[in-house]
Amino acid sequence: MIGSDIGIDLGTASTIIYVSGKGIVLQEPSIVAIDNRTDKVIAVGSEAKAMLGRTANAIRVVQPLKDGVISDDRVTGQMLKIFLKKINPNKIFKPRICVCIPSKITKVQRRSVVDTVMSIGARNVFLIEEPVAAAIGSGIDISKASGIAVLDMGGGTTDIAVLSMNGIVCKDSIAIAGNTFNETIIRHIKETYSVDIGENSADILKREIAYVASETMSQPREEKRFEIKGQGQGGAEKLPQSIVVRSSELAEALRDDCEKIITVLQSVLKNTPPELVADISRNGLLMTGGGSMLEGLDELLTERIGFKAYRSPNPIDAVAIGTGESFKYNKKLLDGYSGYSRS
């Protein structure tokens, strides 16, 4: 029998499920394949992702979340039902479910998350803001009277918050994150080489060779090259083409996205009380989320904010772990956490 408390990191790019007593039990892309003729879901997760760019007109492949929030309640609910069936195929249970949400989510978007999760059988739904979950999942004691700065960069949003004494002191969010990096790479390849590549190819380039440079890099980055295949643009040239992409050109292309994130980070720090800023300068900036894995981002942030930025020991899973562990704190957290029950 699986535990009755479940944490869900419901992200734009991926969904991670944490079960009490078991840890992380599922990690799948937040992608759904739908039969256009019947409007039924035919695949979710990795199986659906494998269909991207490879389906006939009868099938569409969609991401039911955008910028960290649900854009299609029905499809998201069906996706979650299938994920829960994967982890618990034969049992009927009414779990408590906690879901992480972006810091700047609206009341309407918040209600959408609650209703969607209630529809899949939860007896209680809790919502926790991503920076709070990230800190808990990184093993940080957020109850102390000490400033903790968190930057969580997922697929759709980057959430930044300063925490102290179980609450959020100040926060902000920007819809620039890992997926934005992919879009920037796609656009750069199109403008530079007149070649179209897909989301999967852009993601491979990002993970394999992309980096962002600071002025004070500890050592020069080794120039890496990666061959990628795409489709030429227009007329007789609209045929498969191979191009070799250099890491340094991606660094230049991604710099503007990173600068926009830095601007929001600096704004949050400017609005932080001086006593907490002094704490943060000692404690550093905690980085979590898949987007934070971009090579060189920690060095760039350190250079621009003047104190150390460092990645969580488990940056990709930290939010999911913190979401699953948050039930231990539900009577202690002063902000960034709320609960809902069936009426």
Short mmCIF file of C-alpha atoms in Angstrom, two decimals:
data_model
loop_
_atom_site.label_atom_id
_atom_site.label_comp_id
_atom_site.label_asym_id
_atom_site.label_seq_id
_atom_site.Cartn_x
_atom_site.Cartn_y
_atom_site.Cartn_z
CA MET A 1 0.00 0.00 0.00
CA ILE A 2 1.47 3.33 -0.97
CA GLY A 3 1.64 6.20 1.48
CA SER A 4 -1.38 8.46 1.89
CA ASP A 5 0.62 11.68 1.50
CA ILE A 6 1.79 12.63 -1.98
CA GLY A 7 3.83 15.60 -3.17
CA ILE A 8 3.63 16.62 -6.83
CA ASP A 9 6.08 18.93 -8.55
CA LEU A 10 3.74 19.77 -11.42
CA GLY A 11 6.06 21.57 -13.79
CA THR A 12 5.82 22.91 -17.31
CA ALA A 13 8.56 20.56 -18.49
CA SER A 14 8.19 17.59 -16.15
CA THR A 15 6.09 16.11 -13.36
CA ILE A 16 7.80 14.55 -10.34
CA ILE A 17 5.82 12.61 -7.72
CA TYR A 18 7.03 12.01 -4.18
CA VAL A 19 5.29 9.51 -1.89
CA SER A 20 5.70 9.59 1.88
CA GLY A 21 7.89 6.75 3.07
CA LYS A 22 9.07 5.94 -0.44
CA GLY A 23 10.60 9.13 -1.87
CA ILE A 24 10.42 9.98 -5.56
CA VAL A 25 8.49 7.32 -7.42
CA LEU A 26 7.84 8.95 -10.79
CA GLN A 27 9.53 11.51 -13.02
CA GLU A 28 8.00 12.05 -16.45
CA PRO A 29 7.71 14.86 -19.03
CA SER A 30 4.50 16.91 -18.65
CA ILE A 31 3.44 16.00 -22.17
CA VAL A 32 0.23 14.41 -23.46
CA ALA A 33 -0.67 12.85 -26.82
CA ILE A 34 -4.32 13.17 -27.87
CA ASP A 35 -6.27 11.46 -30.65
CA ASN A 36 -7.91 14.32 -32.57
CA ARG A 37 -10.69 12.04 -33.83
CA THR A 38 -11.90 11.01 -30.37
CA ASP A 39 -10.28 13.74 -28.21
CA LYS A 40 -8.98 10.98 -25.95
CA VAL A 41 -5.57 10.84 -24.32
CA ILE A 42 -3.52 8.03 -25.86
CA ALA A 43 -0.15 8.57 -24.18
CA VAL A 44 1.48 10.67 -21.46
CA GLY A 45 4.98 11.38 -20.22
CA SER A 46 7.98 9.85 -21.95
CA GLU A 47 5.79 7.90 -24.37
CA ALA A 48 4.10 11.11 -25.50
CA LYS A 49 7.38 13.03 -25.68
CA ALA A 50 8.75 10.42 -28.10
CA MET A 51 5.92 11.39 -30.45
CA LEU A 52 6.91 15.09 -30.65
CA GLY A 53 7.36 16.04 -34.31
CA ARG A 54 6.65 12.48 -35.41
CA THR A 55 2.85 12.21 -35.40
CA ALA A 56 0.26 12.16 -38.16
CA ASN A 57 -2.45 14.85 -38.29
CA ALA A 58 -4.79 12.57 -36.35
CA ILE A 59 -2.65 12.96 -33.21
CA ARG A 60 -1.58 16.12 -31.43
CA VAL A 61 1.07 16.30 -28.73
CA VAL A 62 0.58 19.04 -26.13
CA GLN A 63 1.99 20.42 -22.91
CA PRO A 64 -1.03 21.13 -20.67
CA LEU A 65 0.96 23.56 -18.51
CA LYS A 66 2.42 26.89 -19.56
CA ASP A 67 4.73 29.13 -17.57
CA GLY A 68 4.33 26.91 -14.53
CA VAL A 69 0.51 26.96 -14.41
CA ILE A 70 -2.26 24.77 -15.81
CA SER A 71 -3.46 25.87 -19.24
CA ASP A 72 -5.78 22.88 -19.83
CA ASP A 73 -7.52 21.57 -16.70
CA ARG A 74 -9.07 18.52 -18.33
CA VAL A 75 -5.90 17.26 -20.00
CA THR A 76 -3.80 17.94 -16.90
CA GLY A 77 -6.27 15.98 -14.78
CA GLN A 78 -6.14 13.03 -17.19
CA MET A 79 -2.34 13.13 -17.20
CA LEU A 80 -2.20 13.09 -13.40
CA LYS A 81 -4.71 10.23 -13.19
CA ILE A 82 -2.52 8.12 -15.46
CA PHE A 83 0.63 9.01 -13.49
CA LEU A 84 -1.06 8.06 -10.19
CA LYS A 85 -2.28 4.80 -11.71
CA LYS A 86 1.33 4.02 -12.67
CA ILE A 87 2.50 4.34 -9.08
CA ASN A 88 -0.57 2.66 -7.56
CA PRO A 89 -2.29 0.49 -10.19
CA ASN A 90 -4.49 -1.69 -8.01
CA LYS A 91 -5.40 0.34 -4.94
CA ILE A 92 -8.22 2.78 -4.32
CA PHE A 93 -7.12 5.52 -1.96
CA LYS A 94 -7.88 9.13 -1.11
CA PRO A 95 -4.50 10.71 -0.47
CA ARG A 96 -3.55 14.10 0.83
CA ILE A 97 -1.78 15.77 -2.08
CA CYS A 98 0.51 18.79 -1.96
CA VAL A 99 1.35 20.55 -5.23
CA CYS A 100 4.04 23.19 -5.71
CA ILE A 101 3.06 26.40 -7.48
CA PRO A 102 4.90 29.47 -8.86
CA SER A 103 5.19 32.43 -6.51
CA LYS A 104 3.11 34.83 -8.64
CA ILE A 105 0.19 32.51 -9.36
CA THR A 106 -3.22 34.23 -9.50
CA LYS A 107 -6.28 33.26 -7.44
CA VAL A 108 -7.92 31.85 -10.56
CA GLN A 109 -4.84 29.77 -11.41
CA ARG A 110 -4.58 28.61 -7.80
CA ARG A 111 -8.21 27.48 -7.86
CA SER A 112 -7.56 25.64 -11.12
CA VAL A 113 -4.79 23.61 -9.48
CA VAL A 114 -6.98 22.77 -6.48
CA ASP A 115 -9.98 21.74 -8.60
CA THR A 116 -7.83 19.64 -10.94
CA VAL A 117 -6.16 17.76 -8.09
CA MET A 118 -9.49 17.28 -6.27
CA SER A 119 -10.88 15.77 -9.49
CA ILE A 120 -8.30 12.96 -9.42
CA GLY A 121 -9.40 11.78 -5.97
CA ALA A 122 -7.50 13.78 -3.37
CA ARG A 123 -9.22 14.16 0.00
CA ASN A 124 -7.18 17.27 0.83
CA VAL A 125 -5.08 19.53 -1.39
CA PHE A 126 -2.22 21.71 -0.19
CA LEU A 127 -0.33 24.25 -2.27
CA ILE A 128 3.25 25.25 -1.53
CA GLU A 129 5.22 27.93 -3.34
CA GLU A 130 8.23 26.57 -5.19
CA PRO A 131 11.01 28.48 -3.36
CA VAL A 132 9.68 27.27 0.01
CA ALA A 133 9.57 23.67 -1.24
CA ALA A 134 13.05 24.07 -2.77
CA ALA A 135 14.54 25.16 0.56
CA ILE A 136 12.87 22.32 2.49
CA GLY A 137 13.92 19.78 -0.15
CA SER A 138 17.52 21.04 0.06
CA GLY A 139 17.63 20.34 3.78
CA ILE A 140 17.60 23.99 4.88
CA ASP A 141 15.99 24.92 8.20
CA ILE A 142 13.64 27.74 7.20
CA SER A 143 12.42 28.29 10.77
CA LYS A 144 15.50 30.26 11.81
CA ALA A 145 15.58 34.05 12.02
CA SER A 146 18.07 34.16 9.20
CA GLY A 147 17.69 35.24 5.58
CA ILE A 148 17.60 32.46 2.99
CA ALA A 149 17.60 33.38 -0.71
CA VAL A 150 16.27 30.83 -3.20
CA LEU A 151 16.23 30.87 -7.00
CA ASP A 152 14.19 28.02 -8.46
CA MET A 153 14.38 27.73 -12.25
CA GLY A 154 12.10 25.13 -13.76
CA GLY A 155 10.87 24.75 -17.30
CA GLY A 156 8.36 27.60 -17.41
CA THR A 157 9.24 30.07 -14.65
CA THR A 158 12.08 31.23 -12.45
CA ASP A 159 10.88 31.92 -8.90
CA ILE A 160 12.98 33.96 -6.49
CA ALA A 161 12.24 34.43 -2.80
CA VAL A 162 13.82 35.44 0.48
CA LEU A 163 12.68 33.28 3.41
CA SER A 164 12.98 33.74 7.16
CA MET A 165 11.23 32.24 10.19
CA ASN A 166 8.91 29.93 8.19
CA GLY A 167 7.71 32.73 5.95
CA ILE A 168 8.37 34.57 2.70
CA VAL A 169 9.78 38.05 3.20
CA CYS A 170 9.80 39.10 -0.44
CA LYS A 171 9.47 37.32 -3.76
CA ASP A 172 9.07 37.65 -7.51
CA SER A 173 8.79 35.44 -10.57
CA ILE A 174 9.59 35.69 -14.26
CA ALA A 175 8.42 33.52 -17.16
CA ILE A 176 11.96 32.86 -18.35
CA ALA A 177 13.47 29.47 -17.55
CA GLY A 178 14.63 26.21 -19.14
CA ASN A 179 12.03 26.18 -21.91
CA THR A 180 12.93 29.77 -22.78
CA PHE A 181 16.54 28.69 -23.22
CA ASN A 182 15.35 26.03 -25.67
CA GLU A 183 13.29 28.59 -27.60
CA THR A 184 16.28 30.93 -27.75
CA ILE A 185 18.47 28.15 -29.13
CA ILE A 186 15.86 27.27 -31.77
CA ARG A 187 15.63 30.91 -32.82
CA HIS A 188 19.43 31.29 -32.91
CA ILE A 189 19.86 28.23 -35.13
CA LYS A 190 17.15 29.47 -37.48
CA GLU A 191 18.58 32.98 -37.77
CA THR A 192 22.22 31.87 -38.02
CA TYR A 193 22.02 28.75 -40.16
CA SER A 194 18.55 29.00 -41.80
CA VAL A 195 17.78 25.60 -40.33
CA ASP A 196 14.75 24.62 -38.23
CA ILE A 197 15.30 22.29 -35.28
CA GLY A 198 12.78 20.89 -32.81
CA GLU A 199 12.41 21.21 -29.04
CA ASN A 200 14.20 17.91 -28.38
CA SER A 201 17.22 18.94 -30.46
CA ALA A 202 17.41 22.31 -28.70
CA ASP A 203 17.26 20.58 -25.34
CA ILE A 204 20.13 18.29 -26.33
CA LEU A 205 22.26 21.28 -27.34
CA LYS A 206 21.45 23.01 -24.05
CA ARG A 207 22.46 19.99 -21.98
CA GLU A 208 25.48 18.93 -24.02
CA ILE A 209 27.36 22.12 -24.91
CA ALA A 210 25.52 25.27 -23.82
CA TYR A 211 26.91 27.55 -21.13
CA VAL A 212 26.70 31.15 -20.04
CA ALA A 213 29.87 33.13 -19.39
CA SER A 214 30.79 35.53 -16.61
CA GLU A 215 33.61 38.05 -16.80
CA THR A 216 35.45 36.30 -13.96
CA MET A 217 35.15 32.65 -14.99
CA SER A 218 37.45 30.47 -12.92
CA GLN A 219 38.90 29.18 -16.17
CA PRO A 220 38.12 29.65 -19.88
CA ARG A 221 35.42 27.34 -21.15
CA GLU A 222 36.57 24.65 -23.55
CA GLU A 223 35.01 25.25 -26.95
CA LYS A 224 32.66 22.36 -27.64
CA ARG A 225 31.01 21.46 -30.91
CA PHE A 226 27.92 19.39 -31.54
CA GLU A 227 26.45 18.18 -34.82
CA ILE A 228 22.69 18.50 -35.04
CA LYS A 229 20.23 17.72 -37.82
CA GLY A 230 17.41 20.00 -38.89
CA GLN A 231 15.34 21.10 -41.83
CA GLY A 232 16.48 23.76 -44.28
CA GLN A 233 14.14 26.66 -44.98
CA GLY A 234 12.37 27.29 -48.28
CA GLY A 235 12.26 25.80 -51.74
CA ALA A 236 14.79 23.17 -52.73
CA GLU A 237 16.70 23.86 -49.52
CA LYS A 238 13.83 22.53 -47.40
CA LEU A 239 15.62 19.23 -46.94
CA PRO A 240 17.36 17.61 -43.95
CA GLN A 241 20.63 19.35 -43.12
CA SER A 242 23.41 18.78 -40.62
CA ILE A 243 25.12 21.70 -38.92
CA VAL A 244 27.88 21.95 -36.32
CA VAL A 245 27.04 24.28 -33.43
CA ARG A 246 29.68 25.83 -31.15
CA SER A 247 29.22 26.28 -27.41
CA SER A 248 30.46 29.88 -27.49
CA GLU A 249 27.72 30.97 -29.89
CA LEU A 250 25.08 29.50 -27.57
CA ALA A 251 26.64 31.37 -24.63
CA GLU A 252 26.18 34.63 -26.50
CA ALA A 253 22.62 33.76 -27.51
CA LEU A 254 21.56 32.83 -23.95
CA ARG A 255 23.11 35.83 -22.22
CA ASP A 256 20.07 38.10 -22.67
CA ASP A 257 17.70 35.58 -21.04
CA CYS A 258 20.05 35.28 -18.07
CA GLU A 259 20.33 39.06 -17.73
CA LYS A 260 16.55 39.36 -17.45
CA ILE A 261 16.54 36.80 -14.63
CA ILE A 262 19.38 38.68 -12.90
CA THR A 263 17.36 41.90 -13.06
CA VAL A 264 14.48 40.27 -11.16
CA LEU A 265 16.89 38.72 -8.65
CA GLN A 266 18.51 42.09 -7.99
CA SER A 267 15.08 43.67 -7.51
CA VAL A 268 14.13 41.08 -4.88
CA LEU A 269 17.41 41.65 -3.03
CA LYS A 270 16.90 45.43 -3.12
CA ASN A 271 13.52 44.97 -1.42
CA THR A 272 14.98 42.72 1.27
CA PRO A 273 15.57 44.20 4.77
CA PRO A 274 19.28 44.98 5.34
CA GLU A 275 19.58 42.54 8.25
CA LEU A 276 18.47 39.68 6.02
CA VAL A 277 20.73 40.79 3.18
CA ALA A 278 23.65 40.46 5.58
CA ASP A 279 22.53 36.90 6.37
CA ILE A 280 22.16 36.06 2.67
CA SER A 281 25.64 37.37 1.89
CA ARG A 282 26.95 34.76 4.34
CA ASN A 283 24.54 31.96 3.46
CA GLY A 284 24.63 32.43 -0.32
CA LEU A 285 21.95 32.02 -2.98
CA LEU A 286 20.43 28.53 -3.26
CA MET A 287 19.79 27.45 -6.86
CA THR A 288 17.34 24.67 -7.71
CA GLY A 289 15.44 23.37 -10.72
CA GLY A 290 16.52 21.86 -14.01
CA GLY A 291 17.13 25.28 -15.56
CA SER A 292 19.71 26.06 -12.88
CA MET A 293 21.90 23.31 -14.33
CA LEU A 294 22.97 25.55 -17.25
CA GLU A 295 26.76 25.50 -17.11
CA GLY A 296 28.32 28.69 -15.76
CA LEU A 297 25.06 30.15 -14.41
CA ASP A 298 26.24 29.85 -10.81
CA GLU A 299 29.42 31.80 -11.62
CA LEU A 300 27.50 34.48 -13.51
CA LEU A 301 25.05 35.00 -10.64
CA THR A 302 27.88 35.09 -8.10
CA GLU A 303 29.63 37.77 -10.13
CA ARG A 304 26.52 39.93 -10.53
CA ILE A 305 25.11 39.78 -6.97
CA GLY A 306 28.39 39.86 -5.08
CA PHE A 307 28.02 36.71 -3.00
CA LYS A 308 28.11 33.00 -3.72
CA ALA A 309 25.37 31.32 -5.73
CA TYR A 310 25.39 27.55 -5.35
CA ARG A 311 23.30 24.64 -6.55
CA SER A 312 21.30 22.43 -4.20
CA PRO A 313 22.82 18.96 -3.63
CA ASN A 314 19.84 17.66 -5.64
CA PRO A 315 18.72 20.61 -7.78
CA ILE A 316 16.30 18.78 -10.07
CA ASP A 317 14.44 16.89 -7.32
CA ALA A 318 14.65 19.45 -4.48
CA VAL A 319 11.23 20.99 -5.11
CA ALA A 320 9.52 17.59 -5.36
CA ILE A 321 11.22 16.39 -2.16
CA GLY A 322 10.26 19.58 -0.34
CA THR A 323 6.68 19.35 -1.59
CA GLY A 324 6.43 15.78 -0.33
CA GLU A 325 8.04 16.64 3.00
CA SER A 326 5.93 19.78 3.52
CA PHE A 327 3.20 17.92 5.44
CA LYS A 328 5.57 17.98 8.41
CA TYR A 329 5.47 21.78 8.33
CA ASN A 330 1.82 22.51 7.52
CA LYS A 331 1.12 24.01 10.95
CA LYS A 332 4.39 25.92 11.05
CA LEU A 333 4.64 27.68 7.70
CA LEU A 334 3.44 31.27 7.86
CA ASP A 335 3.39 32.01 4.15
CA GLY A 336 3.66 30.23 0.83
CA TYR A 337 1.50 27.31 1.99
CA SER A 338 -2.26 26.77 2.01
CA GLY A 339 -4.67 23.84 2.37
CA TYR A 340 -8.07 22.95 0.91
CA SER A 341 -10.55 20.19 1.83
CA ARG A 342 -13.54 18.64 0.11
CA SER A 343 -16.67 20.57 1.01
#
